[in-house]
Short mmCIF file of C-alpha atoms and ligand atoms in Angstrom, two decimals:
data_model
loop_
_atom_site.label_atom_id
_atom_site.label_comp_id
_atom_site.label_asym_id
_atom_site.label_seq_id
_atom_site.Cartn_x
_atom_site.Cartn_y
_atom_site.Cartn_z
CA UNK A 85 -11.62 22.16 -16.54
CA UNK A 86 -11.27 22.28 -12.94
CA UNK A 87 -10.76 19.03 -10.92
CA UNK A 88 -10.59 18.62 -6.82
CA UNK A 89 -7.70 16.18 -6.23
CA UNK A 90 -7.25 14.41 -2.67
CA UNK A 91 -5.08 11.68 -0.97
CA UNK A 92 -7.06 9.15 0.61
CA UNK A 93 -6.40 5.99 3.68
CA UNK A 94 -2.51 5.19 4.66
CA UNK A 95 -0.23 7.26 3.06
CA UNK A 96 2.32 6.05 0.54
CA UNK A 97 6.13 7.04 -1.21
CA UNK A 98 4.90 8.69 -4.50
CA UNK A 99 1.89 10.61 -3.56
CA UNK A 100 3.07 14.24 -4.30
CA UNK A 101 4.70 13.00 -7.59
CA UNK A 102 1.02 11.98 -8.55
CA UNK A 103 -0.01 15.61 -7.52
CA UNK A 104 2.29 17.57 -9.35
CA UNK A 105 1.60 15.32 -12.54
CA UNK A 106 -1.76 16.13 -11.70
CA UNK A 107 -0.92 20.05 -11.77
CA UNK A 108 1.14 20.12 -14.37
CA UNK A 109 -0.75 18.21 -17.27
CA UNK A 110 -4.01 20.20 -16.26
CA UNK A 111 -2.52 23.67 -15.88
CA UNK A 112 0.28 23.40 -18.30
CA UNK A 113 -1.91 21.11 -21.39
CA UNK A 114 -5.38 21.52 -20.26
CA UNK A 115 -5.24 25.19 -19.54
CA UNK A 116 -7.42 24.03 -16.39
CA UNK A 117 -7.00 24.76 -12.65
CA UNK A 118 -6.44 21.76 -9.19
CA UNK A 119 -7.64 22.05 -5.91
CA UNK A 120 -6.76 20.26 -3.43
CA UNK A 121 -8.47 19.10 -0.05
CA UNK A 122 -7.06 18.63 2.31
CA UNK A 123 -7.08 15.05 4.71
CA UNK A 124 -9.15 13.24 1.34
CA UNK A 125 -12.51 13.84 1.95
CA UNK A 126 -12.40 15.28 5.63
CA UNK A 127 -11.61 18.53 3.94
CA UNK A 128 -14.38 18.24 0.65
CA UNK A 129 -16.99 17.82 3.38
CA UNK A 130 -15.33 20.28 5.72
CA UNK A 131 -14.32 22.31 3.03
CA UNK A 132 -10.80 23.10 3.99
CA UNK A 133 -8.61 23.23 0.59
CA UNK A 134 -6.08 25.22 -1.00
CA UNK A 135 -5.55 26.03 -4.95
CA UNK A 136 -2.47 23.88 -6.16
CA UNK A 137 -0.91 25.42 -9.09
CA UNK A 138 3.11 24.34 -10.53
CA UNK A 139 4.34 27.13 -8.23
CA UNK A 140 2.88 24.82 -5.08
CA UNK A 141 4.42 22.14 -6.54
CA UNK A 142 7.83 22.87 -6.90
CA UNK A 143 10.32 20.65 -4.89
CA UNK A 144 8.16 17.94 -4.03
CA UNK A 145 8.50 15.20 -6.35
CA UNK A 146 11.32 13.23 -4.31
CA UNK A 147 9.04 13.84 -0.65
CA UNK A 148 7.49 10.92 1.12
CA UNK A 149 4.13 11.71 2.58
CA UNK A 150 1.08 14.06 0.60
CA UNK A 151 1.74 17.89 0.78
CA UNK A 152 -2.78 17.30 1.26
CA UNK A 153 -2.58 15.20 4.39
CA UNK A 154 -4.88 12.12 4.06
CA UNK A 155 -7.24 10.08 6.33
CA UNK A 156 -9.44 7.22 6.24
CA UNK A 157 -12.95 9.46 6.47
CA UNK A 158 -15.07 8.55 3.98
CA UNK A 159 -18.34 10.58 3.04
CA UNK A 160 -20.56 7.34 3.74
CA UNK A 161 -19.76 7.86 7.20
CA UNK A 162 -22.03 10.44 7.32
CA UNK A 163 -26.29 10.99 6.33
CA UNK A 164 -25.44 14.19 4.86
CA UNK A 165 -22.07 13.17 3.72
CA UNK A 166 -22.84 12.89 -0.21
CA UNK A 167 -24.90 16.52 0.31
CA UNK A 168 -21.95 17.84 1.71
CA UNK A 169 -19.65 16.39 -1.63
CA UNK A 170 -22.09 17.26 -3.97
CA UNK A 171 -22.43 20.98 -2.56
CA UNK A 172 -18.28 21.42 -2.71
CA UNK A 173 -18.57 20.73 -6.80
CA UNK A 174 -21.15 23.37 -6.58
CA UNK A 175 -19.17 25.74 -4.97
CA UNK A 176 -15.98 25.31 -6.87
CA UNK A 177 -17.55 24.02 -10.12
CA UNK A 178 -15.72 21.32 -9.77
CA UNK A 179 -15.98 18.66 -13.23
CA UNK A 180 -15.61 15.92 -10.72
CA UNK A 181 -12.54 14.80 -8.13
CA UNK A 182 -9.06 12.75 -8.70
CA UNK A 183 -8.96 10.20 -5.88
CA UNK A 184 -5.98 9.16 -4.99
CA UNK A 185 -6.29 5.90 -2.31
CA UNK A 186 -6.13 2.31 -2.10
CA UNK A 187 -8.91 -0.40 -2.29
CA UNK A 188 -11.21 1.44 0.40
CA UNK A 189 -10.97 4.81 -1.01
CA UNK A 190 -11.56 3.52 -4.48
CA UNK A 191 -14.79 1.61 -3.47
CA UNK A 192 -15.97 5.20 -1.70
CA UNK A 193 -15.33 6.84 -5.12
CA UNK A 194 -16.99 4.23 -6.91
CA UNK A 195 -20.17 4.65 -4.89
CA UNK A 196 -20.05 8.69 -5.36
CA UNK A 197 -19.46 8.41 -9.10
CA UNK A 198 -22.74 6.47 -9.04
CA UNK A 199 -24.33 8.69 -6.76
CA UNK A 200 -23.61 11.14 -9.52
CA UNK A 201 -20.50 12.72 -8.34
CA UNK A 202 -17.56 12.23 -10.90
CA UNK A 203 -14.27 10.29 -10.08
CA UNK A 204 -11.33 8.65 -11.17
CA UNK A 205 -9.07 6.93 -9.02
CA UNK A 206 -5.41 6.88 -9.15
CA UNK A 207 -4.36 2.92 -7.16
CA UNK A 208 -2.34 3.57 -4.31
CA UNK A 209 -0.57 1.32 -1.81
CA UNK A 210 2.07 -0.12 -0.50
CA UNK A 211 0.90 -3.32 -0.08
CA UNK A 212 0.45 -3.75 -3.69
CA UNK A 213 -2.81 -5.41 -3.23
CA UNK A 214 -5.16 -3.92 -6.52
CA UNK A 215 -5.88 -6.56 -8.62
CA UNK A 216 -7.36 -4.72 -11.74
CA UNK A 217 -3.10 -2.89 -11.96
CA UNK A 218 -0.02 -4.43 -12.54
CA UNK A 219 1.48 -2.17 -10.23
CA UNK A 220 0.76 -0.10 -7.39
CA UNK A 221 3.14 3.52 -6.79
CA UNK A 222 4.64 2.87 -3.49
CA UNK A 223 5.40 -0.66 -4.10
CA UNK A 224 8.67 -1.13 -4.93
CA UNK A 225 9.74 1.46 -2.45
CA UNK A 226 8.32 -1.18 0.15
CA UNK A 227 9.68 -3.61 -1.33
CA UNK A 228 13.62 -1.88 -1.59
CA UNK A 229 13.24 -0.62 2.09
CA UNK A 230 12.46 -3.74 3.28
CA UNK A 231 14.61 -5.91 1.49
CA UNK A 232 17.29 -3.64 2.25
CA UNK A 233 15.80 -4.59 5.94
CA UNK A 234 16.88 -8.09 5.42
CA UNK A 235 20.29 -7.52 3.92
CA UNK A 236 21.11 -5.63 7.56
CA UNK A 237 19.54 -8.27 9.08
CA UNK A 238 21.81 -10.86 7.77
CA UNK A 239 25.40 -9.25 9.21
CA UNK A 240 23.91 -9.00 12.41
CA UNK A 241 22.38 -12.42 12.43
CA UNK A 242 25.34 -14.27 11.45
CA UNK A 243 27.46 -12.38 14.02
CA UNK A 244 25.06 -13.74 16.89
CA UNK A 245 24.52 -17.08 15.32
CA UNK A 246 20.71 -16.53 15.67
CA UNK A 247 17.67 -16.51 13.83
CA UNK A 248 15.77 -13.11 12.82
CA UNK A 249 12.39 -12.78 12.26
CA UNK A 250 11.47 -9.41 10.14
CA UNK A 251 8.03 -8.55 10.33
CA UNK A 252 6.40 -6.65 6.95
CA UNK A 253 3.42 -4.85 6.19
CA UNK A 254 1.18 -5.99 3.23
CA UNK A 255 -2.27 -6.39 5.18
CA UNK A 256 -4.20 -9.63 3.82
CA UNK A 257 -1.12 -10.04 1.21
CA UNK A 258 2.38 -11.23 1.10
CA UNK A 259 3.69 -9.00 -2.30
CA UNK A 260 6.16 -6.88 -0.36
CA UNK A 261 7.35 -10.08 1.74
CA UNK A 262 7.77 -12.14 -1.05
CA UNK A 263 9.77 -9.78 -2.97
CA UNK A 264 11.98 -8.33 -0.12
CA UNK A 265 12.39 -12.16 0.57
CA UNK A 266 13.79 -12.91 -2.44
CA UNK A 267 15.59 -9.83 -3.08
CA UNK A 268 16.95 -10.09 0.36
CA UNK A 269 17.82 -13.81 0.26
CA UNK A 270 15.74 -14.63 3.34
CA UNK A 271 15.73 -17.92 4.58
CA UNK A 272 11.73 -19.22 5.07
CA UNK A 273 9.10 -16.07 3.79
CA UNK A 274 5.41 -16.44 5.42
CA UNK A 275 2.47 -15.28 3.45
CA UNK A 276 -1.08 -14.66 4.34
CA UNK A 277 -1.63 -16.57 1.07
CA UNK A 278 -0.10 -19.97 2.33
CA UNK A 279 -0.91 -20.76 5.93
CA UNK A 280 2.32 -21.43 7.24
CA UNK A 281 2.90 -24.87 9.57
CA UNK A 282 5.07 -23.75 12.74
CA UNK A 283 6.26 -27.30 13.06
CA UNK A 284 7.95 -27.46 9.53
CA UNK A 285 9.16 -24.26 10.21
CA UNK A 286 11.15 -25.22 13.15
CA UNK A 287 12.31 -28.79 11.74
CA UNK A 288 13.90 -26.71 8.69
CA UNK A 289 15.49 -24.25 10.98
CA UNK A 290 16.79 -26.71 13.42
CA UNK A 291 18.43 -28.55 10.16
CA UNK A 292 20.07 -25.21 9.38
CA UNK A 293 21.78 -24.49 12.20
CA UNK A 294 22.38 -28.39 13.43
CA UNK A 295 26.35 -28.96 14.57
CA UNK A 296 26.58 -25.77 12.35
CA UNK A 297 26.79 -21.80 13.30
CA UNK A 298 24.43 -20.07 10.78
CA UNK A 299 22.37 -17.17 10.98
CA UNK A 300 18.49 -17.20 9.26
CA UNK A 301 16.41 -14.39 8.66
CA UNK A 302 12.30 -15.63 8.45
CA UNK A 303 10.09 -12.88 6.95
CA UNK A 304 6.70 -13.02 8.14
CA UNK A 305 3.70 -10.52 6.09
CA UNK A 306 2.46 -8.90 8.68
CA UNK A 307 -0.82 -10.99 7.51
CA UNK A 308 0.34 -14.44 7.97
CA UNK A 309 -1.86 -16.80 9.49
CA UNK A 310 -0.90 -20.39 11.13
CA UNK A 311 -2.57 -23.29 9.17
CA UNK A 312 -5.73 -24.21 11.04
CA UNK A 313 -5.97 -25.57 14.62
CA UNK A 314 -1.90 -25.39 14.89
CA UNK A 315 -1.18 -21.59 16.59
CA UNK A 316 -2.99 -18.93 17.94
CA UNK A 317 -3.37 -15.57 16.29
CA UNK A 318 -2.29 -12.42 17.60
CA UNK A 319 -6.12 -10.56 18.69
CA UNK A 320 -6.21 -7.95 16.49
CA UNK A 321 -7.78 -4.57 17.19
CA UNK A 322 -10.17 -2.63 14.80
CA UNK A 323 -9.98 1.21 14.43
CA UNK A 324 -13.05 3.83 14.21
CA UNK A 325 -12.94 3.43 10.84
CA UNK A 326 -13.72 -0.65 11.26
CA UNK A 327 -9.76 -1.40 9.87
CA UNK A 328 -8.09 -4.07 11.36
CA UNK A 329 -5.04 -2.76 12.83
CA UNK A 330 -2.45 -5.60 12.04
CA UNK A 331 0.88 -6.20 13.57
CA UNK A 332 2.39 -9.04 16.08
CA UNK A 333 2.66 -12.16 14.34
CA UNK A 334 6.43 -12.07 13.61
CA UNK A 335 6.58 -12.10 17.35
CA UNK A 336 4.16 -15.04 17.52
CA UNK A 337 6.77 -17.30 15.20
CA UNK A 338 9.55 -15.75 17.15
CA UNK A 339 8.81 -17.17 20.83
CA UNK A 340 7.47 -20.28 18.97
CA UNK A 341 10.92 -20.84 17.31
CA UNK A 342 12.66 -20.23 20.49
CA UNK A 343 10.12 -22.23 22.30
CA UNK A 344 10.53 -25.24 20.71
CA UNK A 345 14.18 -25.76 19.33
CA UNK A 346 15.57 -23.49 21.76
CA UNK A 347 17.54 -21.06 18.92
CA UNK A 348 17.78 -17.51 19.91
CA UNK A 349 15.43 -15.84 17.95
CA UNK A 350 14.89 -11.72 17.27
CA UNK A 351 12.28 -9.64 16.27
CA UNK A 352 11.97 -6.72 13.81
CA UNK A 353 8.87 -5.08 12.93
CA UNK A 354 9.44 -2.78 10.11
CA UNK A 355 6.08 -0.95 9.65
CA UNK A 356 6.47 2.86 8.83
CA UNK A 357 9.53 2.87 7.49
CA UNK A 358 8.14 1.14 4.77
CA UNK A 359 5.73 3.98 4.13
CA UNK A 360 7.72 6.62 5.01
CA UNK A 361 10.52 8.61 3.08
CA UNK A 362 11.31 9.00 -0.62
CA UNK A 363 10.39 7.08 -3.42
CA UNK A 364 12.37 5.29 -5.42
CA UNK A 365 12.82 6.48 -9.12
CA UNK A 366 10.56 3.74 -10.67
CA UNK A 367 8.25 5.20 -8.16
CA UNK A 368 8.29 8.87 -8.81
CA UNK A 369 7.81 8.10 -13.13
CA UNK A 370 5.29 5.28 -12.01
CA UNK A 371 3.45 8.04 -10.17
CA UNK A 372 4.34 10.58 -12.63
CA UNK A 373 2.57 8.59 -15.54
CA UNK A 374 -0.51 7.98 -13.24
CA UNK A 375 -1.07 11.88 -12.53
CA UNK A 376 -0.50 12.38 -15.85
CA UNK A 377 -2.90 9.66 -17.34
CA UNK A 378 -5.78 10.98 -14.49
CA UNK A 379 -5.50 14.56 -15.81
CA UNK A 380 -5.82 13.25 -19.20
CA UNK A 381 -8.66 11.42 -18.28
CA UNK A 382 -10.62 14.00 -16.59
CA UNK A 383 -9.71 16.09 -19.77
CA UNK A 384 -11.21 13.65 -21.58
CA UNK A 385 -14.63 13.03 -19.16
CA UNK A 386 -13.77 9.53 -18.82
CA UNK A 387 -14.62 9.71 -15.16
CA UNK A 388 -15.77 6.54 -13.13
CA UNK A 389 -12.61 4.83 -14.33
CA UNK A 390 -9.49 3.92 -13.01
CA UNK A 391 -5.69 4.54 -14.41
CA UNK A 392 -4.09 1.23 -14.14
CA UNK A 393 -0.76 -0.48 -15.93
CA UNK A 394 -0.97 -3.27 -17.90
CA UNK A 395 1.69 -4.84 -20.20
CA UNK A 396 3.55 -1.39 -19.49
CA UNK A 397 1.05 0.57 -20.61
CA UNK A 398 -1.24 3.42 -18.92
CA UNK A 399 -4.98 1.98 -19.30
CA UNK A 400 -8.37 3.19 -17.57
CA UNK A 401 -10.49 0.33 -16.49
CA UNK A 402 -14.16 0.80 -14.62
CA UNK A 403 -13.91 2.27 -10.42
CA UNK A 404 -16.43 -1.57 -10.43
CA UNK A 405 -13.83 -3.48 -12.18
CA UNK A 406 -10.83 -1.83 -9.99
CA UNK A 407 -12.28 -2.64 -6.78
CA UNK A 408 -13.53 -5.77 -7.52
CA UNK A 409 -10.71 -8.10 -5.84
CA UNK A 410 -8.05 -8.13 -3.96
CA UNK A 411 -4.71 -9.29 -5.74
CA UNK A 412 -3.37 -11.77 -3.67
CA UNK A 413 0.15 -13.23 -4.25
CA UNK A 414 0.52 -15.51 -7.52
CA UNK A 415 1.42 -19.19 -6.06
CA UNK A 416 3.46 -20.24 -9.06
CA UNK A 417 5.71 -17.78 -8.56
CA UNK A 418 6.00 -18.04 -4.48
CA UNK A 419 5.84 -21.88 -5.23
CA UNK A 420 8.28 -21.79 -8.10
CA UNK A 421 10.53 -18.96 -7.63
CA UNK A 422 10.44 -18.07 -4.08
CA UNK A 423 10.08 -21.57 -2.28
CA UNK A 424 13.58 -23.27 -3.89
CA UNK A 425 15.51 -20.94 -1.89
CA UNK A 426 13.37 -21.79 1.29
CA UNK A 427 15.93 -23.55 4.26
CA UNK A 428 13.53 -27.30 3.95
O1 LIG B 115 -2.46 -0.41 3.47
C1 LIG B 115 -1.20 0.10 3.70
C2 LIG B 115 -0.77 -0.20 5.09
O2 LIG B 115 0.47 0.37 5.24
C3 LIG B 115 -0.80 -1.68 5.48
O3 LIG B 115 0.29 -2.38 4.97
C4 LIG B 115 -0.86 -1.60 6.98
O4 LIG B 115 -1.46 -2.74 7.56
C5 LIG B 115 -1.73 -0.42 7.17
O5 LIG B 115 -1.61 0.40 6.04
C6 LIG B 115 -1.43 0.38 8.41
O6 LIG B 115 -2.31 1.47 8.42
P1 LIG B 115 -2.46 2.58 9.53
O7 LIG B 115 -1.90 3.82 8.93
O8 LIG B 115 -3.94 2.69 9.73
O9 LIG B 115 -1.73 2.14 10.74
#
């Protein structure tokens, strides 16, 4: 067996745990060989690569980042693009390729493996945000960096008397601010979900700190949009790669809380730090059982699938089924687990 294995779109805490699985299961239990290209498909269609082996892979189980380098180029972006992937199996004899990536990725490998050129995808990201997996490696990195965010937040705020506003990523989603919320015992958490109304906002806040010196801490997903006709959104930018670049909003409810019941109001905007750096150990096994379960899958020529967890278990379910939806935040529990520790 030989497989291609690359690291696709934003990059993510767990990455080169998923490629040493990778190695190890195929070289060690397979008997098979990895290569890796380098920048996801920027270096199939390039053809810039190196042979991973255990060797290459020593040491880098607890580093942030992807030993590959990724990027957000995608073989559709080109005419000759799927020529180009189709002649790198050719020249390695490659079985077919281990995509690592998040929704976008996925969708690219879904459209290869029905172009004829084999994949299975591994879910990546941060934000948490693939519906047909429980989890996402990455994840609960996010989530411990930034709740860990908010607990630093809170000695700070108090000390000031003022209100902080702490700015996560999470794209269209609100997983890693609902969770660092809670975790971090934040005061009001915004989600892209629920369309948040400014003016409740600042009549709970006001509340809070009335005759009284407290300190708040509002997490905003970096996704969050005012309900309709109330705010105006931050103008987002798009990148060559047609990805909205998102970021600004905490500000937005920042000079709006200041604006209109005068508290003095901060802003933190976490953004790489969140991607950046070590996994955590759920992580690093989370990834670890992912590699492992792709390997085992392209052993087993179950390509066009996807390793996902479900019920704690590793599964494969169809690239079409995987990229399907987006998993947005589940309103019972930001409703009825989250929300009673809301300031109201
Ligand atoms: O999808 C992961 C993510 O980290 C999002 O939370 C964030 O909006 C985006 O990537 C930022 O991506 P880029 O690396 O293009 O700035």
């Amino acid at each position: 067996m030989r497989v291609g294995v690359l690291t696709s779109g934003g990059d993510c805490p767990g990455l080169n745990a998923v490629i040493r699985a990778v190695v190890r299961k195929t070289e060690r239990v397979h008997g098979g060989a990895v290569i890796g290209f380098h920048d996801a498909w920027r270096g199939v269609l390039e053809d810039d690569w190196e042979p991973l082996d255990i060797a290459r892979c020593r040491g880098i189980l607890p580093r942030g980042g992807t030993i590959l380098g990724t990027s957000r180029v995608q073989p559709y972006q080109f005419d000759d693009g799927v020529d180009r992937v189709r002649d790198a199996v050719d020249r390695h004899r490659l079985d077919g390729f281990i995509v690592i990536g998040g929704n976008g990725s996925l969708g690219a490998a879904l459209d290869l493996q029905r172009d004829g050129v084999r994949c299975i995808g591994v879910p990546k990201t941060i934000d948490n945000d693939i519906d047909a997996t429980e989890l996402c490696f990455g994840f609960d990195t996010a989530v411990h960096v930034a709740s860990g965010a908010v607990d630093r937040l809170h000695t700070t705020a108090e000390a000031h008397d003022r209100v902080m506003v702490l700015e996560v990523m999470g794209r269209d989603t609100g997983h890693i601010a609902v969770r660092a919320g809670l975790a971090g015992g934040a005061t009001l958490t915004l989600i892209p979900e629920v369309p948040f109304d400014i003016d409740k906002i600042c009549e709970a806040l006001a509340r809070r700190h009335a005759g009284a010196s407290f300190a708040s801490i509002v997490v905003v997903a970096e996704g969050a949009v005012p309900a309709e006709g109330t705010m105006d959104l931050p103008e987002y930018e798009t990148d060559q790669f047609g990805h909205q670049r998102l970021g600004g909003i905490g500000q937005v409810v920042a000079n709006e809380i200041e604006r209109r019941i005068g508290l003095e109001t901060r802003v933190t905007t976490l953004g790489y730090i969140q991607r950046g750096g070590t996994p955590t150990a759920f992580d690093r096994i989370l990834a670890t059982r992912y590699g492992v379960a792709a390997a085992d899958a392209a052993a087993a020529g179950a390509w066009g699938n996807m390793v996902a967890l479900r019920a704690d278990r590793i599964v494969h379910v169809p690239l079409a089924e995987a990229v399907d939806r987006v998993k947005t935040v589940d309103l019972d529990f930001y409703d009825g687990v989250a929300r009673p520790f809301f300031a109201s």
